[in-house]
């Protein structure tokens, strides 16, 4: 694939207008491009010729059902730009190679190497190599790797802190090591922030400018989209609601490791609460929800009490950020039983309860967000002006379940 030489500003703007029109409308003729963009037919012909020669556009067909001669229609060649998105978790790695249109070309799900550190870097690199091959490409054909990581990621230093579920992650330069191993730029973002970007791109928050994504599973975290942009905070820790002084004694230093709220509503806290209500010791959260459905009093009490603690946290977020919607994700947050219980408690602790919905993307939210960021970055790199990935078709590809 050839590169487009740095164009003059006017040509760059014209290319941007053409790409936006094709992204929004799909296959389109040069005559219709001129009408949509307001550019002259000669400019459109020159831009389309240049983009086609460089491999970014391809003929798709011809216009039908119109008087006169039919015209060639053009579409974006998705394979002109490839990138990989990785959702790195403490127990699993979920990764996919996507194209310039956000279509999934290859996808893998595998257990995370328990050794962490350098072993993890090598595992990630091998995963990318396998995915590239499955997509009919090589690693050198990829333009970006976007990785969602647990913990607090500082974008200036590249340091990841507070990621206890992956050994040694806070002691290595993951971005630098992986970029060196793969030979391509690596973008790292907090995994919950990426999930928020996924919802913004192709989830419940599409078209919204102010919302939060709250992930509740082993722990709890939040991604914030304010005025259409991701809010990271001074040190990359915006949204770390695990440290809200709710659900326990905020002055107990034992809460400093995981956070007072996370200690109360994370999976370990729910299991402890269930046992305290007379449930079986050692039961998993999945077991507790199954027993909730069967009407077991201890399970009902544990889930209801968890919702009673989460509701004030959401109320606090609503008072500070005034989101259009609060999206709940994570293995626990998407459970309809918990969502309904939270909705029940919210009006009892705030006069203006925000709208609360379970994520429609489920466990794929961070992966979808990573692909969205990759598409956005590729557009920015290739055409010089950031193109938000709007109007793109639905993600295509396999879901390994």
Short mmCIF file of N, CA and C in Angstrom, two decimals, residues 271-367:
data_model
loop_
_atom_site.label_atom_id
_atom_site.label_comp_id
_atom_site.label_asym_id
_atom_site.label_seq_id
_atom_site.Cartn_x
_atom_site.Cartn_y
_atom_site.Cartn_z
N UNK A 271 -19.44 -11.97 47.94
CA UNK A 271 -19.40 -13.33 48.48
C UNK A 271 -19.35 -13.30 50.01
N UNK A 272 -18.59 -12.36 50.56
CA UNK A 272 -18.51 -12.24 52.01
C UNK A 272 -19.87 -11.83 52.59
N UNK A 273 -20.53 -10.92 51.90
CA UNK A 273 -21.85 -10.46 52.36
C UNK A 273 -22.86 -11.62 52.33
N UNK A 274 -22.81 -12.41 51.27
CA UNK A 274 -23.72 -13.55 51.13
C UNK A 274 -23.52 -14.54 52.27
N UNK A 275 -22.25 -14.84 52.58
CA UNK A 275 -21.97 -15.75 53.70
C UNK A 275 -22.46 -15.16 55.02
N UNK A 276 -22.33 -13.85 55.18
CA UNK A 276 -22.79 -13.20 56.40
C UNK A 276 -24.29 -13.27 56.58
N UNK A 277 -25.03 -13.36 55.48
CA UNK A 277 -26.49 -13.51 55.55
C UNK A 277 -26.92 -14.96 55.67
N UNK A 278 -25.96 -15.86 55.86
CA UNK A 278 -26.29 -17.26 56.05
C UNK A 278 -26.08 -18.13 54.84
N UNK A 279 -25.51 -17.57 53.77
CA UNK A 279 -25.25 -18.36 52.58
C UNK A 279 -24.01 -19.22 52.73
N UNK A 280 -23.78 -20.09 51.73
CA UNK A 280 -22.66 -21.02 51.80
C UNK A 280 -21.33 -20.30 51.65
N UNK A 281 -20.38 -20.64 52.49
CA UNK A 281 -19.03 -20.09 52.38
C UNK A 281 -18.38 -20.55 51.08
N UNK A 282 -17.66 -19.64 50.45
CA UNK A 282 -16.94 -20.00 49.23
C UNK A 282 -17.76 -19.97 47.97
N UNK A 283 -19.00 -19.54 48.02
CA UNK A 283 -19.84 -19.49 46.82
C UNK A 283 -19.34 -18.39 45.89
N UNK A 284 -19.42 -18.63 44.59
CA UNK A 284 -19.03 -17.63 43.61
C UNK A 284 -20.19 -16.65 43.41
N UNK A 285 -19.88 -15.51 42.81
CA UNK A 285 -20.94 -14.54 42.54
C UNK A 285 -21.95 -15.13 41.56
N UNK A 286 -21.49 -15.92 40.62
CA UNK A 286 -22.43 -16.56 39.70
C UNK A 286 -23.39 -17.46 40.47
N UNK A 287 -22.87 -18.22 41.44
CA UNK A 287 -23.73 -19.07 42.28
C UNK A 287 -24.77 -18.22 43.01
N UNK A 288 -24.33 -17.08 43.50
CA UNK A 288 -25.23 -16.22 44.29
C UNK A 288 -26.35 -15.70 43.41
N UNK A 289 -26.06 -15.31 42.17
CA UNK A 289 -27.12 -14.84 41.28
C UNK A 289 -28.07 -15.97 40.91
N UNK A 290 -27.53 -17.18 40.74
CA UNK A 290 -28.41 -18.32 40.46
C UNK A 290 -29.37 -18.56 41.63
N UNK A 291 -28.85 -18.43 42.84
CA UNK A 291 -29.71 -18.64 44.02
C UNK A 291 -30.65 -17.47 44.24
N UNK A 292 -30.23 -16.29 43.78
CA UNK A 292 -31.14 -15.14 43.80
C UNK A 292 -32.36 -15.45 42.92
N UNK A 293 -32.10 -16.00 41.72
CA UNK A 293 -33.19 -16.35 40.82
C UNK A 293 -34.09 -17.43 41.37
N UNK A 294 -33.50 -18.30 42.21
CA UNK A 294 -34.30 -19.37 42.84
C UNK A 294 -35.03 -18.89 44.08
N UNK A 295 -34.82 -17.61 44.46
CA UNK A 295 -35.55 -17.07 45.60
C UNK A 295 -34.92 -17.31 46.95
N UNK A 296 -33.61 -17.67 46.98
CA UNK A 296 -32.97 -17.92 48.27
C UNK A 296 -32.83 -16.62 49.05
N UNK A 297 -33.29 -16.56 50.31
CA UNK A 297 -33.26 -15.31 51.08
C UNK A 297 -31.86 -14.71 51.23
N UNK A 298 -30.83 -15.54 51.47
CA UNK A 298 -29.48 -15.02 51.66
C UNK A 298 -28.97 -14.36 50.38
N UNK A 299 -29.25 -14.95 49.23
CA UNK A 299 -28.81 -14.38 47.96
C UNK A 299 -29.54 -13.08 47.66
N UNK A 300 -30.84 -13.06 47.92
CA UNK A 300 -31.62 -11.84 47.70
C UNK A 300 -31.10 -10.71 48.58
N UNK A 301 -30.83 -11.03 49.84
CA UNK A 301 -30.32 -10.02 50.77
C UNK A 301 -28.96 -9.50 50.32
N UNK A 302 -28.07 -10.39 49.84
CA UNK A 302 -26.72 -9.99 49.42
C UNK A 302 -26.77 -9.06 48.21
N UNK A 303 -27.59 -9.40 47.22
CA UNK A 303 -27.68 -8.58 46.01
C UNK A 303 -28.37 -7.25 46.32
N UNK A 304 -29.42 -7.29 47.11
CA UNK A 304 -30.13 -6.06 47.47
C UNK A 304 -29.21 -5.11 48.25
N UNK A 305 -28.42 -5.65 49.16
CA UNK A 305 -27.53 -4.81 49.95
C UNK A 305 -26.41 -4.24 49.07
N UNK A 306 -25.93 -5.03 48.12
CA UNK A 306 -24.92 -4.53 47.19
C UNK A 306 -25.48 -3.36 46.39
N UNK A 307 -26.71 -3.50 45.89
CA UNK A 307 -27.34 -2.42 45.14
C UNK A 307 -27.55 -1.19 46.02
N UNK A 308 -27.86 -1.41 47.28
CA UNK A 308 -28.09 -0.29 48.20
C UNK A 308 -26.80 0.51 48.41
N UNK A 309 -25.64 -0.14 48.31
CA UNK A 309 -24.36 0.56 48.45
C UNK A 309 -23.96 1.23 47.13
N UNK A 310 -24.21 0.55 46.01
CA UNK A 310 -23.82 1.12 44.71
C UNK A 310 -24.66 2.35 44.38
N UNK A 311 -25.92 2.35 44.75
CA UNK A 311 -26.82 3.45 44.39
C UNK A 311 -26.31 4.82 44.86
N UNK A 312 -25.87 4.99 46.12
CA UNK A 312 -25.33 6.29 46.52
C UNK A 312 -24.07 6.69 45.74
N UNK A 313 -23.27 5.70 45.32
CA UNK A 313 -22.10 6.02 44.50
C UNK A 313 -22.53 6.60 43.16
N UNK A 314 -23.55 6.00 42.55
CA UNK A 314 -24.06 6.53 41.29
C UNK A 314 -24.71 7.89 41.51
N UNK A 315 -25.39 8.05 42.64
CA UNK A 315 -26.00 9.35 42.95
C UNK A 315 -24.92 10.42 43.08
N UNK A 316 -23.79 10.08 43.71
CA UNK A 316 -22.69 11.03 43.86
C UNK A 316 -22.10 11.40 42.50
N UNK A 317 -21.93 10.40 41.65
CA UNK A 317 -21.44 10.65 40.30
C UNK A 317 -22.41 11.55 39.54
N UNK A 318 -23.70 11.29 39.70
CA UNK A 318 -24.70 12.11 39.03
C UNK A 318 -24.66 13.56 39.48
N UNK A 319 -24.45 13.76 40.79
CA UNK A 319 -24.41 15.13 41.32
C UNK A 319 -23.19 15.90 40.82
N UNK A 320 -22.08 15.21 40.62
CA UNK A 320 -20.84 15.88 40.21
C UNK A 320 -20.76 16.06 38.69
N UNK A 321 -21.17 15.03 37.93
CA UNK A 321 -20.94 15.04 36.48
C UNK A 321 -22.20 15.27 35.65
N UNK A 322 -23.38 15.07 36.23
CA UNK A 322 -24.64 15.25 35.51
C UNK A 322 -24.65 14.49 34.18
N UNK A 323 -24.43 13.17 34.19
CA UNK A 323 -24.37 12.41 32.95
C UNK A 323 -25.76 12.21 32.33
N UNK A 324 -25.79 12.07 31.01
CA UNK A 324 -27.04 11.75 30.33
C UNK A 324 -27.46 10.31 30.61
N UNK A 325 -26.49 9.45 30.84
CA UNK A 325 -26.77 8.05 31.13
C UNK A 325 -25.61 7.47 31.92
N UNK A 326 -25.92 6.53 32.80
CA UNK A 326 -24.91 5.73 33.50
C UNK A 326 -25.02 4.32 32.95
N UNK A 327 -23.95 3.84 32.31
CA UNK A 327 -23.95 2.50 31.72
C UNK A 327 -23.19 1.57 32.65
N UNK A 328 -23.83 0.48 33.03
CA UNK A 328 -23.20 -0.49 33.91
C UNK A 328 -22.65 -1.65 33.09
N UNK A 329 -21.38 -1.99 33.33
CA UNK A 329 -20.75 -3.09 32.63
C UNK A 329 -19.99 -3.97 33.59
N UNK A 330 -19.17 -4.84 33.07
CA UNK A 330 -18.47 -5.80 33.92
C UNK A 330 -19.32 -7.03 34.15
N UNK A 331 -18.71 -8.08 34.61
CA UNK A 331 -19.43 -9.35 34.77
C UNK A 331 -20.58 -9.26 35.76
N UNK A 332 -20.48 -8.36 36.75
CA UNK A 332 -21.55 -8.19 37.74
C UNK A 332 -22.46 -7.04 37.35
N UNK A 333 -21.89 -5.97 36.84
CA UNK A 333 -22.67 -4.78 36.54
C UNK A 333 -23.73 -4.98 35.48
N UNK A 334 -23.54 -5.94 34.56
CA UNK A 334 -24.53 -6.15 33.50
C UNK A 334 -25.69 -7.03 33.95
N UNK A 335 -25.60 -7.61 35.16
CA UNK A 335 -26.67 -8.50 35.61
C UNK A 335 -27.97 -7.72 35.77
N UNK A 336 -29.04 -8.13 35.08
CA UNK A 336 -30.29 -7.38 35.17
C UNK A 336 -30.87 -7.32 36.58
N UNK A 337 -30.59 -8.36 37.39
CA UNK A 337 -31.10 -8.35 38.76
C UNK A 337 -30.50 -7.19 39.56
N UNK A 338 -29.20 -6.96 39.36
CA UNK A 338 -28.54 -5.88 40.08
C UNK A 338 -28.96 -4.52 39.53
N UNK A 339 -29.06 -4.42 38.20
CA UNK A 339 -29.46 -3.15 37.58
C UNK A 339 -30.84 -2.73 38.09
N UNK A 340 -31.79 -3.66 38.13
CA UNK A 340 -33.13 -3.34 38.60
C UNK A 340 -33.12 -2.92 40.06
N UNK A 341 -32.30 -3.59 40.88
CA UNK A 341 -32.22 -3.23 42.30
C UNK A 341 -31.63 -1.84 42.48
N UNK A 342 -30.61 -1.51 41.69
CA UNK A 342 -30.01 -0.17 41.78
C UNK A 342 -31.04 0.89 41.38
N UNK A 343 -31.77 0.63 40.30
CA UNK A 343 -32.83 1.57 39.88
C UNK A 343 -33.86 1.78 41.00
N UNK A 344 -34.12 0.75 41.74
CA UNK A 344 -35.10 0.85 42.83
C UNK A 344 -34.59 1.73 43.96
N UNK A 345 -33.29 1.62 44.26
CA UNK A 345 -32.74 2.39 45.38
C UNK A 345 -32.41 3.84 45.02
N UNK A 346 -32.10 4.12 43.76
CA UNK A 346 -31.65 5.46 43.39
C UNK A 346 -32.63 6.57 43.78
N UNK A 347 -33.94 6.44 43.53
CA UNK A 347 -34.85 7.53 43.89
C UNK A 347 -34.94 7.77 45.40
N UNK A 348 -34.44 6.81 46.17
CA UNK A 348 -34.48 6.95 47.63
C UNK A 348 -33.27 7.69 48.17
N UNK A 349 -32.24 7.92 47.30
CA UNK A 349 -31.04 8.60 47.81
C UNK A 349 -30.66 9.83 46.98
N UNK A 350 -31.45 10.15 45.94
CA UNK A 350 -31.18 11.36 45.17
C UNK A 350 -32.48 11.84 44.53
N UNK A 351 -32.71 13.15 44.51
CA UNK A 351 -33.96 13.66 43.92
C UNK A 351 -33.98 13.58 42.40
N UNK A 352 -32.81 13.45 41.77
CA UNK A 352 -32.74 13.37 40.31
C UNK A 352 -31.90 12.17 39.89
N UNK A 353 -32.47 10.98 39.99
CA UNK A 353 -31.69 9.78 39.64
C UNK A 353 -31.37 9.75 38.15
N UNK A 354 -30.11 9.50 37.80
CA UNK A 354 -29.75 9.41 36.38
C UNK A 354 -30.31 8.15 35.75
N UNK A 355 -30.43 8.17 34.45
CA UNK A 355 -30.84 6.97 33.71
C UNK A 355 -29.74 5.93 33.81
N UNK A 356 -30.11 4.70 34.12
CA UNK A 356 -29.14 3.61 34.29
C UNK A 356 -29.50 2.48 33.33
N UNK A 357 -28.51 2.03 32.55
CA UNK A 357 -28.71 0.93 31.61
C UNK A 357 -27.53 -0.04 31.71
N UNK A 358 -27.81 -1.33 31.47
CA UNK A 358 -26.74 -2.31 31.36
C UNK A 358 -26.11 -2.23 29.98
N UNK A 359 -24.80 -2.41 29.89
CA UNK A 359 -24.09 -2.34 28.62
C UNK A 359 -24.63 -3.37 27.64
N UNK A 360 -24.88 -2.92 26.41
CA UNK A 360 -25.27 -3.84 25.37
C UNK A 360 -24.09 -4.54 24.73
N UNK A 361 -22.88 -4.02 24.97
CA UNK A 361 -21.67 -4.62 24.41
C UNK A 361 -21.10 -5.73 25.29
N UNK A 362 -21.53 -5.75 26.55
CA UNK A 362 -21.09 -6.81 27.46
C UNK A 362 -19.59 -6.87 27.61
N UNK A 363 -19.05 -8.08 27.54
CA UNK A 363 -17.61 -8.28 27.75
C UNK A 363 -16.78 -7.74 26.60
N UNK A 364 -17.42 -7.34 25.50
CA UNK A 364 -16.68 -6.83 24.34
C UNK A 364 -16.48 -5.32 24.38
N UNK A 365 -16.98 -4.64 25.40
CA UNK A 365 -16.97 -3.17 25.41
C UNK A 365 -15.56 -2.60 25.23
N UNK A 366 -14.59 -3.09 26.01
CA UNK A 366 -13.23 -2.55 25.91
C UNK A 366 -12.60 -2.88 24.56
N UNK A 367 -12.86 -4.07 24.03
CA UNK A 367 -12.31 -4.45 22.73
C UNK A 367 -12.89 -3.55 21.64
#
